[in-house]
Short mmCIF file of C-alpha atoms in Angstrom, two decimals:
data_model
loop_
_atom_site.label_atom_id
_atom_site.label_comp_id
_atom_site.label_asym_id
_atom_site.label_seq_id
_atom_site.Cartn_x
_atom_site.Cartn_y
_atom_site.Cartn_z
CA MET L 1 54.30 123.28 98.52
CA ALA L 2 50.94 121.85 97.63
CA ASP L 3 50.41 120.39 94.12
CA GLN L 4 48.49 123.03 92.53
CA GLU L 5 47.13 120.80 89.83
CA GLU L 6 45.96 118.52 92.40
CA VAL L 7 44.29 121.07 94.74
CA PHE L 8 42.37 122.42 91.48
CA GLU L 9 40.91 119.12 90.68
CA LYS L 10 39.68 118.47 94.25
CA ILE L 11 38.26 121.99 94.29
CA ARG L 12 36.58 121.18 90.77
CA GLU L 13 34.92 118.11 92.43
CA VAL L 14 33.66 119.92 95.38
CA LEU L 15 32.23 122.58 93.32
CA GLU L 16 30.56 120.08 91.03
CA ASP L 17 29.01 118.34 94.16
CA ALA L 18 27.91 121.72 95.98
CA LEU L 19 26.65 123.56 93.14
CA GLY L 20 25.66 120.87 90.53
CA VAL L 21 27.79 122.38 87.85
CA ASP L 22 29.55 120.40 85.07
CA GLU L 23 33.25 119.88 85.09
CA ASP L 24 34.02 122.18 82.05
CA GLU L 25 32.33 125.03 83.82
CA VAL L 26 34.77 125.17 86.62
CA THR L 27 37.65 127.12 85.56
CA PRO L 28 40.10 129.16 87.68
CA GLU L 29 38.54 132.44 86.47
CA ALA L 30 34.97 131.41 86.85
CA THR L 31 33.13 133.60 89.59
CA LEU L 32 31.03 131.47 92.20
CA ILE L 33 27.92 133.59 92.08
CA GLY L 34 27.90 135.22 88.57
CA ASP L 35 29.31 131.99 86.46
CA LEU L 36 28.50 129.00 88.75
CA GLY L 37 25.32 130.03 90.29
CA ALA L 38 26.32 129.82 93.93
CA GLU L 39 23.74 131.30 96.54
CA SER L 40 24.74 132.26 100.04
CA ILE L 41 23.65 129.01 101.70
CA ASP L 42 26.20 127.32 99.19
CA PHE L 43 29.07 128.99 100.80
CA LEU L 44 28.54 127.02 103.98
CA ASP L 45 27.97 123.66 101.97
CA ILE L 46 31.49 124.72 99.98
CA VAL L 47 33.20 125.28 103.37
CA PHE L 48 31.96 121.66 104.83
CA ARG L 49 33.20 119.98 101.72
CA LEU L 50 36.56 121.75 101.43
CA GLU L 51 37.25 120.86 105.19
CA LYS L 52 36.60 117.26 104.27
CA ALA L 53 38.24 116.89 101.05
CA PHE L 54 41.56 118.62 102.51
CA ASP L 55 41.33 117.78 105.97
CA ILE L 56 41.68 121.48 107.02
CA LYS L 57 39.80 123.71 109.45
CA ILE L 58 38.12 126.92 107.87
CA PRO L 59 37.24 129.17 110.62
CA ARG L 60 33.90 131.06 110.03
CA GLY L 61 34.37 134.17 107.60
CA GLU L 62 37.88 133.12 106.72
CA LEU L 63 37.29 132.16 103.20
CA PHE L 64 34.12 134.11 102.76
CA PRO L 65 34.13 137.20 104.91
CA GLU L 66 30.85 138.55 105.84
CA ASN L 67 29.34 141.95 105.75
CA LEU L 68 32.50 143.44 104.27
CA ALA L 69 30.67 145.57 101.55
CA SER L 70 27.12 145.65 103.14
CA ALA L 71 25.54 148.99 103.77
CA ASP L 72 26.11 149.20 107.63
CA SER L 73 29.86 148.22 107.15
CA GLY L 74 31.18 151.91 107.01
CA PHE L 75 33.04 150.97 103.97
CA VAL L 76 30.53 151.94 101.43
CA VAL L 77 29.78 155.43 100.02
CA ASP L 78 27.63 156.08 96.99
CA GLY L 79 27.53 152.59 95.99
CA LYS L 80 31.37 152.26 96.00
CA VAL L 81 33.67 150.48 98.49
CA THR L 82 36.09 153.09 100.21
CA GLU L 83 39.70 153.16 100.19
CA THR L 84 39.55 151.97 103.88
CA GLY L 85 37.30 149.24 102.78
CA ILE L 86 39.64 147.99 99.88
CA ALA L 87 42.49 148.07 102.67
CA GLU L 88 40.29 146.17 104.75
CA MET L 89 39.71 143.63 101.84
CA ARG L 90 43.22 143.23 101.24
CA GLU L 91 43.67 142.08 104.79
CA LYS L 92 40.75 139.96 105.17
CA MET L 93 40.89 138.27 101.45
CA PRO L 94 44.50 138.06 100.70
CA HIS L 95 43.82 135.49 98.18
CA ALA L 96 41.37 137.66 95.85
CA ASP L 97 42.40 139.86 93.07
CA ILE L 98 41.69 143.13 94.90
CA ASP L 99 43.81 145.07 92.47
CA SER L 100 41.38 144.34 89.46
CA PHE L 101 38.57 145.17 91.76
CA ALA L 102 40.14 148.50 93.06
CA LYS L 103 39.98 149.60 89.48
CA ASP L 104 36.04 149.74 89.58
CA PRO L 105 35.24 149.27 93.47
CA ALA L 106 31.48 149.20 92.79
CA VAL L 107 29.68 147.32 95.72
CA THR L 108 27.84 145.09 92.86
CA ASN L 109 31.48 144.00 91.82
CA VAL L 110 32.24 142.86 95.10
CA GLN L 111 30.82 139.16 94.38
CA ASN L 112 33.20 138.95 91.50
CA LEU L 113 36.00 138.42 93.98
CA PHE L 114 34.87 135.06 94.83
CA THR L 115 36.48 132.96 92.26
CA VAL L 116 37.59 129.40 91.76
CA ASP L 117 41.24 130.66 91.79
CA MET L 118 40.55 132.44 95.15
CA ILE L 119 39.66 129.08 96.54
CA CYS L 120 42.59 127.40 95.18
CA LYS L 121 45.14 130.09 96.57
CA PHE L 122 43.24 129.95 99.93
CA VAL L 123 43.45 126.00 99.99
CA GLY L 124 47.17 126.25 98.93
CA SER L 125 48.15 128.36 101.63
CA LYS L 126 46.06 126.39 104.38
CA LEU L 127 47.91 123.16 103.12
CA ASP L 128 51.30 124.94 103.08
CA GLY L 129 50.47 126.18 106.76
CA MET Y 1 -2.30 118.43 110.53
CA ARG Y 2 0.63 118.66 112.68
CA TRP Y 3 3.90 118.92 110.81
CA PHE Y 4 5.79 115.87 112.46
CA TRP Y 5 6.96 113.50 109.71
CA ILE Y 6 8.78 111.30 112.32
CA ASP Y 7 6.83 109.17 114.88
CA LYS Y 8 9.59 108.58 117.30
CA PHE Y 9 13.11 108.10 118.00
CA ILE Y 10 14.62 104.79 118.73
CA GLU Y 11 18.20 106.00 119.14
CA PHE Y 12 19.92 109.17 120.01
CA GLU Y 13 23.60 109.49 120.26
CA SER Y 14 24.24 113.28 121.04
CA GLY Y 15 26.23 114.80 118.32
CA LYS Y 16 26.76 111.58 116.56
CA GLN Y 17 23.65 109.73 115.17
CA ALA Y 18 20.00 109.62 115.56
CA ARG Y 19 17.64 106.95 114.50
CA SER Y 20 13.92 107.44 114.01
CA ILE Y 21 10.67 105.71 112.79
CA LYS Y 22 7.95 106.97 110.44
CA ASN Y 23 4.79 104.56 109.92
CA VAL Y 24 3.20 105.17 106.70
CA SER Y 25 -0.51 104.90 107.07
CA LEU Y 26 -3.38 104.98 104.53
CA SER Y 27 -5.30 107.13 106.74
CA GLU Y 28 -2.87 110.08 105.73
CA GLU Y 29 -5.16 112.11 103.45
CA HIS Y 30 -2.40 113.19 100.95
CA LEU Y 31 -1.79 109.48 100.04
CA HIS Y 32 -5.14 109.43 98.38
CA ASP Y 33 -4.33 112.30 95.90
CA HIS Y 34 -0.69 111.00 95.58
CA PHE Y 35 -1.80 109.20 93.67
CA PRO Y 36 -5.43 108.22 93.23
CA GLY Y 37 -5.51 104.43 93.38
CA PHE Y 38 -1.85 104.08 93.74
CA PRO Y 39 -0.48 105.75 96.98
CA VAL Y 40 2.90 106.62 97.47
CA MET Y 41 4.60 108.68 100.30
CA PRO Y 42 5.84 111.92 98.35
CA CYS Y 43 9.65 111.95 98.42
CA SER Y 44 9.53 115.70 99.50
CA LEU Y 45 7.88 114.29 102.84
CA ILE Y 46 10.54 111.55 103.18
CA MET Y 47 13.24 114.44 102.69
CA GLU Y 48 11.20 116.41 105.52
CA GLY Y 49 11.28 113.21 107.86
CA MET Y 50 15.11 112.93 107.27
CA ALA Y 51 15.35 116.55 107.91
CA GLN Y 52 13.50 116.65 111.21
CA THR Y 53 15.58 113.51 112.35
CA GLY Y 54 19.04 115.21 111.28
CA GLY Y 55 17.72 118.87 112.40
CA ILE Y 56 16.85 117.57 115.74
CA LEU Y 57 20.38 115.80 115.90
CA LEU Y 58 22.12 118.94 115.16
CA GLY Y 59 19.99 121.25 117.36
CA GLU Y 60 20.46 119.05 120.23
CA SER Y 61 24.30 118.97 119.83
CA HIS Y 62 24.03 122.72 120.58
CA LYS Y 63 21.55 122.38 123.27
CA PHE Y 64 18.95 124.10 121.07
CA LYS Y 65 20.82 127.34 121.30
CA TYR Y 66 20.25 127.99 117.51
CA LEU Y 67 17.13 127.88 115.16
CA VAL Y 68 18.00 125.24 112.81
CA PHE Y 69 16.84 125.63 109.45
CA LEU Y 70 16.83 123.17 106.45
CA ALA Y 71 19.04 125.10 103.84
CA LYS Y 72 19.83 122.87 101.10
CA VAL Y 73 19.55 119.37 99.93
CA PRO Y 74 22.76 118.83 97.78
CA LYS Y 75 21.87 115.02 97.32
CA PHE Y 76 18.72 113.03 97.43
CA LYS Y 77 18.19 109.72 95.79
CA SER Y 78 15.17 107.39 95.99
CA HIS Y 79 15.47 103.76 95.44
CA ARG Y 80 11.98 102.65 95.52
CA PRO Y 81 8.27 104.07 96.17
CA VAL Y 82 7.24 103.97 99.99
CA ARG Y 83 3.86 102.68 100.36
CA PRO Y 84 1.27 102.73 103.10
CA GLY Y 85 2.15 99.75 105.49
CA ASP Y 86 5.85 100.61 105.21
CA GLN Y 87 7.92 101.36 108.26
CA LEU Y 88 10.46 103.93 107.42
CA ILE Y 89 13.54 104.09 109.73
CA TYR Y 90 15.64 107.14 109.18
CA THR Y 91 19.36 106.97 110.42
CA ALA Y 92 20.96 110.54 110.50
CA THR Y 93 24.67 111.03 110.96
CA LEU Y 94 26.22 114.47 111.84
CA THR Y 95 29.04 114.99 109.49
CA ASP Y 96 29.57 118.60 110.52
CA ALA Y 97 28.53 121.04 113.05
CA ARG Y 98 29.75 124.40 113.57
CA GLU Y 99 28.59 127.78 114.65
CA GLU Y 100 26.90 128.73 111.20
CA GLY Y 101 25.19 125.34 110.72
CA GLY Y 102 25.71 121.78 110.07
CA MET Y 103 25.43 119.01 107.67
CA THR Y 104 23.99 115.56 108.00
CA SER Y 105 23.90 112.32 105.92
CA VAL Y 106 20.73 110.47 106.19
CA VAL Y 107 19.58 107.03 105.07
CA ALA Y 108 15.98 105.74 105.15
CA HIS Y 109 15.32 101.84 105.25
CA CYS Y 110 12.39 99.67 105.42
CA GLY Y 111 13.51 96.42 107.02
CA ASP Y 112 16.88 95.94 105.50
CA GLU Y 113 16.25 97.52 102.44
CA LEU Y 114 17.61 101.22 101.48
CA VAL Y 115 14.77 103.17 100.05
CA ALA Y 116 16.32 106.72 100.02
CA GLU Y 117 19.42 108.55 100.77
CA ALA Y 118 20.22 112.14 101.39
CA GLU Y 119 22.81 114.77 102.31
CA ILE Y 120 21.19 117.72 104.06
CA VAL Y 121 22.53 121.15 104.99
CA PHE Y 122 21.21 123.17 107.87
CA ALA Y 123 21.79 126.95 108.66
CA HIS Y 124 21.62 128.50 112.32
CA VAL Y 125 19.44 131.76 112.00
CA THR Y 126 18.11 134.20 114.38
CA GLU Y 127 14.49 134.50 115.22
CA GLU Y 128 14.54 137.78 113.51
CA ASP Y 129 16.13 136.57 110.37
CA ALA Y 130 13.47 133.74 109.96
CA GLY Y 131 10.72 136.10 110.68
CA ILE Y 132 9.02 134.02 113.40
CA PRO Y 133 7.65 135.02 116.79
CA LYS Y 134 10.01 134.83 119.84
CA GLY Y 135 9.63 131.61 121.77
CA VAL Y 136 8.79 129.33 118.75
CA ASN Y 137 11.87 127.09 118.41
CA GLN Y 138 12.84 123.56 117.59
CA LYS Y 139 13.39 123.15 121.32
CA ASN Y 140 9.53 123.66 121.77
CA VAL Y 141 8.63 121.27 118.87
CA VAL Y 142 10.95 118.49 120.70
CA GLU Y 143 9.45 119.34 124.25
CA VAL Y 144 5.98 119.62 123.12
CA GLY Y 145 5.85 117.07 120.31
CA LEU Y 146 8.68 114.48 120.56
CA ALA Y 147 9.71 114.41 124.26
CA GLY Y 148 6.78 112.13 124.96
CA VAL Y 149 7.82 109.76 122.21
CA LEU Y 150 11.52 110.26 123.22
CA ALA Y 151 10.66 109.19 127.00
CA GLU Y 152 8.39 106.46 125.75
CA SER Y 153 11.12 104.95 123.90
CA GLY Y 154 13.35 105.08 127.08
CA ILE Y 155 15.72 107.58 125.32
CA ASN Y 156 16.96 110.40 127.35
CA GLU Y 157 17.42 113.73 125.39
#
């Protein structure tokens, strides 16, 4: 099994380079958008750097699924992600904390699913094959 | 003014590396404002030349199927001012190319001297997303603006 501490340290470096944040800002629970100021294009940069740092391949949409909660996804009613949408998220984002999200599934909370911890778990599972 | 910040390619290895030249001339008007009495090529334009070299390298690797947009410059370092009379040689290496975009690492030299270096991320977008008329794309720019110089340099696309 991949050494979690080592994985976290490498991810911390990736995020420092990609987002220009300080080392102490990168904590497991930090959200990429809210806490670390990531914008959409940064996700592509992060994917490039993770592939290089860990020598892994990350197919499009695997780490950061696209359009899961957009207005035309069919998964959003009255600004909230539907039960079907949440089930879809569990499948597409197995490394994110969907249980916490499900308590208040407002569309505006979707971005909080993208945390440093989610990336660590994702990379860990890739390394473990 | 035409927005070309490279004068010609001198090497082009599809999907791998491209080298281009920019001759800096005192006839470029902006140099007289940047700065009066002390003309220095703005770093933003050095970056643009780097992005044009790297962007065309990436675009060509997908046979210009995508519109390549400069999305992000995670790193840029200037080592010394670039002045009129300098000849910049940009060397762009394609470090990543995929469906969503690509990444290049570019260095600028004057002779043997390293004057600037950058990492540049590009995104592939549709004409609709970019809000530009159909038919205007990077391939046009290469064909209209740079194919001549590519041919002149004896380099095949």
